[in-house]
Amino acid sequence: MRRTHAEADARLVVARPRLPLAETILPYLQRIDEARWYSNFGPLLTELEDRLSQRFPEGTRVITVANGTQALALTLMAMELPAGGLVAMPAWTFVATAHAVLQAGLVPWFVDVDEQTWSLDPAALAARLSQAPGPVVGAIPVSPFGRPLDLAAWRAFRETTGVPVLVDAAAGFDTADDARLPLVVSLHATKVAGAGEGGFLATDDADLAAKVRALSTFGFRGSRDSLLPATNAKLSEYTAAVGLASLDGWPADRLRFLRAAQMLRIGLTGLPQVEFQPGWGADWITSVCCVTLPQDAADAVEASLAAQGVDTRRWWGLGCHASPAFADLPREPLDATDRLGRRVIGLPFSIDLTSAEIGRIAAALRHALSGV
Ligand SMILES: *Cc1c(COP(=O)(O)O)cnc(C)c1O
């Protein structure tokens, strides 16, 4: 690619997803041409689910679904939680989590997160269950931007409280390797390993897996009889082709993401006011770079960066609870979430972030922070 002066002045966008190149997808597309099998659990989709399940212990079922949101909603339906019951979920998440709960006929109950981990604290939630404004029939811990959760603590929560747990690890493809609690990963283009649109449930519960499968395909279960109210949320062979090419590229892509993250961390070493998520780019990787700024600095820093041509994004806004769609839903005091919403911004990040771009981000941040 030729670099021009104009490029040096171009805006730095906050995300520049890169899915597998056409030439790496082509062999899979040719297999579709030969098989003349385009959807409904063809050979490519079966292979994709097999290869995804190999990332988990033996016996794990992987069920692909049209996207992560549908994977969450259908899994909640398959869990057969009492209709209208409360599902404890963090307000600090993407709106998809709350939409999935509502779609499943349940009611999100917004709970505050731990300010250090950015996720629900299972012990604190267990202690608050009795103060909920109604029966709590489920809980959805959310992996914040892919940071791994303490799943052993969540299994203990399920054990001691009896409240079923579904893990929203939509951005957690990199470290998702434990399906003893049902766990959902997204394959959206903006996530770390993408198929364009797509998602999957991983679970060690064969019945749950079969139920989600049936829900994704008109309630069919080995016959053409529709056994339960359901929908169509299948992935086509074309999406499976992209997913397979993505998996082929993942080992090398993971290293590229890690390298970009390490370079960005080095680029910002002189700016201790900019805090990365713990372990980001070392123990785990994701496709976005969220940093914490000093209290009350984010608005001014974002405005200054924008004026310098560096885009930022509040990936989760001020928290999911702040969306008009969820204005009437029950909530706890959300002090930590409110503080995070005012402090956390997404910086430009991509698999092929260059040193020149990192230099621009660092210089722009230094300038922006000198003014606050
Ligand atoms: C991306 C995301 C989702 C939704 O996944 P889609 O595949 O885009 O539907 C759900 N929850 C969280 C936390 C996400 O980041």
mmCIF file of N, CA, C and O and ligand atoms in Angstrom, residues 66-72 92-97 142-146 168-171 184-191 196-199 316, ligand 1:
data_model
loop_
_atom_site.group_PDB
_atom_site.id
_atom_site.type_symbol
_atom_site.label_atom_id
_atom_site.label_comp_id
_atom_site.label_asym_id
_atom_site.label_seq_id
_atom_site.Cartn_x
_atom_site.Cartn_y
_atom_site.Cartn_z
ATOM 1 N N ALA A 66 -27.027 -17.269 14.799
ATOM 2 C CA ALA A 66 -26.871 -16.161 13.846
ATOM 3 C C ALA A 66 -26.003 -15.021 14.365
ATOM 4 O O ALA A 66 -25.303 -14.362 13.600
ATOM 5 N N ASN A 67 -26.040 -14.756 15.663
ATOM 6 C CA ASN A 67 -25.189 -13.725 16.256
ATOM 7 C C ASN A 67 -25.157 -13.939 17.768
ATOM 8 O O ASN A 67 -25.898 -14.773 18.305
ATOM 9 N N GLY A 68 -24.302 -13.187 18.434
ATOM 10 C CA GLY A 68 -24.151 -13.369 19.877
ATOM 11 C C GLY A 68 -25.428 -13.039 20.639
ATOM 12 O O GLY A 68 -25.760 -13.713 21.622
ATOM 13 N N THR A 69 -26.149 -12.030 20.184
ATOM 14 C CA THR A 69 -27.376 -11.619 20.871
ATOM 15 C C THR A 69 -28.415 -12.744 20.834
ATOM 16 O O THR A 69 -29.053 -13.057 21.847
ATOM 17 N N GLN A 70 -28.570 -13.353 19.648
ATOM 18 C CA GLN A 70 -29.514 -14.480 19.537
ATOM 19 C C GLN A 70 -29.028 -15.678 20.342
ATOM 20 O O GLN A 70 -29.837 -16.420 20.907
ATOM 21 N N ALA A 71 -27.719 -15.890 20.396
ATOM 22 C CA ALA A 71 -27.186 -16.998 21.211
ATOM 23 C C ALA A 71 -27.564 -16.779 22.678
ATOM 24 O O ALA A 71 -27.975 -17.718 23.371
ATOM 25 N N LEU A 72 -27.456 -15.543 23.149
ATOM 26 C CA LEU A 72 -27.844 -15.249 24.534
ATOM 27 C C LEU A 72 -29.345 -15.465 24.733
ATOM 28 O O LEU A 72 -29.775 -16.130 25.680
ATOM 29 N N TRP A 92 -22.928 -2.240 33.306
ATOM 30 C CA TRP A 92 -21.707 -1.971 32.522
ATOM 31 C C TRP A 92 -21.540 -3.086 31.511
ATOM 32 O O TRP A 92 -20.825 -4.076 31.732
ATOM 33 N N THR A 93 -22.251 -2.981 30.398
ATOM 34 C CA THR A 93 -22.184 -3.959 29.308
ATOM 35 C C THR A 93 -22.734 -3.306 28.061
ATOM 36 O O THR A 93 -23.264 -2.186 28.087
ATOM 37 N N PHE A 94 -22.633 -4.022 26.951
ATOM 38 C CA PHE A 94 -23.243 -3.586 25.700
ATOM 39 C C PHE A 94 -24.752 -3.846 25.771
ATOM 40 O O PHE A 94 -25.188 -4.781 26.437
ATOM 41 N N VAL A 95 -25.511 -3.021 25.076
ATOM 42 C CA VAL A 95 -26.980 -3.127 25.148
ATOM 43 C C VAL A 95 -27.514 -4.501 24.757
ATOM 44 O O VAL A 95 -28.621 -4.883 25.150
ATOM 45 N N ALA A 96 -26.738 -5.271 23.990
ATOM 46 C CA ALA A 96 -27.198 -6.590 23.530
ATOM 47 C C ALA A 96 -27.609 -7.484 24.695
ATOM 48 O O ALA A 96 -28.574 -8.249 24.580
ATOM 49 N N THR A 97 -26.889 -7.415 25.802
ATOM 50 C CA THR A 97 -27.185 -8.293 26.941
ATOM 51 C C THR A 97 -28.616 -8.052 27.418
ATOM 52 O O THR A 97 -29.382 -9.001 27.630
ATOM 53 N N VAL A 142 -20.869 -10.584 32.722
ATOM 54 C CA VAL A 142 -20.381 -10.187 31.400
ATOM 55 C C VAL A 142 -18.867 -9.989 31.463
ATOM 56 O O VAL A 142 -18.362 -9.246 32.319
ATOM 57 N N SER A 143 -18.166 -10.635 30.572
ATOM 58 C CA SER A 143 -16.722 -10.430 30.457
ATOM 59 C C SER A 143 -16.501 -9.044 29.859
ATOM 60 O O SER A 143 -16.911 -8.781 28.735
ATOM 61 N N PRO A 144 -15.861 -8.120 30.633
ATOM 62 C CA PRO A 144 -15.746 -6.748 30.114
ATOM 63 C C PRO A 144 -14.697 -6.641 29.005
ATOM 64 O O PRO A 144 -13.503 -6.748 29.270
ATOM 65 N N PHE A 145 -15.167 -6.464 27.803
ATOM 66 C CA PHE A 145 -14.295 -6.326 26.623
ATOM 67 C C PHE A 145 -13.340 -7.510 26.483
ATOM 68 O O PHE A 145 -12.237 -7.363 25.968
ATOM 69 N N GLY A 146 -13.766 -8.684 26.959
ATOM 70 C CA GLY A 146 -12.955 -9.884 26.777
ATOM 71 C C GLY A 146 -12.103 -10.256 27.969
ATOM 72 O O GLY A 146 -11.483 -11.319 27.971
ATOM 73 N N ASP A 168 -21.931 -14.127 29.513
ATOM 74 C CA ASP A 168 -21.802 -13.349 28.286
ATOM 75 C C ASP A 168 -20.314 -13.039 28.099
ATOM 76 O O ASP A 168 -19.787 -12.087 28.662
ATOM 77 N N ALA A 169 -19.668 -13.905 27.299
ATOM 78 C CA ALA A 169 -18.250 -13.701 26.979
ATOM 79 C C ALA A 169 -18.158 -13.335 25.501
ATOM 80 O O ALA A 169 -17.318 -13.851 24.760
ATOM 81 N N ALA A 170 -19.054 -12.438 25.087
ATOM 82 C CA ALA A 170 -19.158 -12.100 23.664
ATOM 83 C C ALA A 170 -17.805 -11.716 23.082
ATOM 84 O O ALA A 170 -17.469 -12.105 21.966
ATOM 85 N N ALA A 171 -17.021 -10.952 23.852
ATOM 86 C CA ALA A 171 -15.719 -10.505 23.345
ATOM 87 C C ALA A 171 -14.587 -11.395 23.846
ATOM 88 O O ALA A 171 -13.420 -11.041 23.714
ATOM 89 N N VAL A 184 -21.488 -17.738 26.056
ATOM 90 C CA VAL A 184 -21.759 -17.257 24.699
ATOM 91 C C VAL A 184 -20.615 -16.373 24.217
ATOM 92 O O VAL A 184 -20.130 -15.504 24.949
ATOM 93 N N VAL A 185 -20.182 -16.632 22.976
ATOM 94 C CA VAL A 185 -19.127 -15.839 22.336
ATOM 95 C C VAL A 185 -19.687 -15.294 21.024
ATOM 96 O O VAL A 185 -20.445 -15.982 20.334
ATOM 97 N N SER A 186 -19.331 -14.055 20.697
ATOM 98 C CA SER A 186 -19.759 -13.437 19.431
ATOM 99 C C SER A 186 -18.665 -13.573 18.380
ATOM 100 O O SER A 186 -17.475 -13.504 18.693
ATOM 101 N N LEU A 187 -19.095 -13.754 17.139
ATOM 102 C CA LEU A 187 -18.163 -13.778 16.007
ATOM 103 C C LEU A 187 -18.398 -12.560 15.110
ATOM 104 O O LEU A 187 -18.135 -12.598 13.906
ATOM 105 N N HIS A 188 -18.914 -11.478 15.707
ATOM 106 C CA HIS A 188 -19.141 -10.253 14.939
ATOM 107 C C HIS A 188 -17.817 -9.689 14.417
ATOM 108 O O HIS A 188 -16.761 -9.908 15.015
ATOM 109 N N ALA A 189 -17.902 -8.945 13.325
ATOM 110 C CA ALA A 189 -16.701 -8.411 12.684
ATOM 111 C C ALA A 189 -15.854 -7.558 13.623
ATOM 112 O O ALA A 189 -14.632 -7.487 13.465
ATOM 113 N N THR A 190 -16.486 -6.906 14.599
ATOM 114 C CA THR A 190 -15.712 -6.035 15.495
ATOM 115 C C THR A 190 -15.084 -6.809 16.649
ATOM 116 O O THR A 190 -14.346 -6.222 17.438
ATOM 117 N N LYS A 191 -15.383 -8.093 16.771
ATOM 118 C CA LYS A 191 -14.775 -8.876 17.836
ATOM 119 C C LYS A 191 -13.439 -9.449 17.335
ATOM 120 O O LYS A 191 -13.096 -9.311 16.166
ATOM 121 N N GLY A 196 -18.087 -12.036 10.388
ATOM 122 C CA GLY A 196 -19.020 -11.019 9.891
ATOM 123 C C GLY A 196 -20.120 -10.846 10.910
ATOM 124 O O GLY A 196 -20.143 -9.892 11.677
ATOM 125 N N GLU A 197 -21.070 -11.766 10.894
ATOM 126 C CA GLU A 197 -22.049 -11.926 11.967
ATOM 127 C C GLU A 197 -21.964 -13.377 12.411
ATOM 128 O O GLU A 197 -21.629 -14.257 11.624
ATOM 129 N N GLY A 198 -22.317 -13.623 13.644
ATOM 130 C CA GLY A 198 -22.313 -15.000 14.132
ATOM 131 C C GLY A 198 -22.041 -15.030 15.615
ATOM 132 O O GLY A 198 -21.636 -14.032 16.207
ATOM 133 N N GLY A 199 -22.299 -16.182 16.211
ATOM 134 C CA GLY A 199 -22.023 -16.358 17.625
ATOM 135 C C GLY A 199 -22.199 -17.820 17.956
ATOM 136 O O GLY A 199 -22.674 -18.599 17.122
ATOM 137 N N TRP A 316 -19.389 1.291 25.517
ATOM 138 C CA TRP A 316 -20.602 0.950 26.280
ATOM 139 C C TRP A 316 -21.317 2.199 26.780
ATOM 140 O O TRP A 316 -22.099 2.141 27.731
HETATM 141 C C1 LIG B 1 -20.828 -7.784 20.969
HETATM 142 C C2 LIG B 1 -21.505 -8.096 22.237
HETATM 143 C C3 LIG B 1 -22.734 -8.781 22.257
HETATM 144 C C4 LIG B 1 -23.527 -9.073 21.007
HETATM 145 O O1 LIG B 1 -22.913 -9.898 20.071
HETATM 146 P P1 LIG B 1 -23.441 -9.803 18.540
HETATM 147 O O2 LIG B 1 -22.760 -10.974 17.893
HETATM 148 O O3 LIG B 1 -22.990 -8.491 18.014
HETATM 149 O O4 LIG B 1 -24.910 -9.937 18.568
HETATM 150 C C5 LIG B 1 -23.278 -9.131 23.479
HETATM 151 N N1 LIG B 1 -22.680 -8.809 24.635
HETATM 152 C C6 LIG B 1 -21.509 -8.133 24.668
HETATM 153 C C7 LIG B 1 -20.872 -7.845 25.983
HETATM 154 C C8 LIG B 1 -20.894 -7.753 23.474
HETATM 155 O O5 LIG B 1 -19.746 -7.076 23.507
#
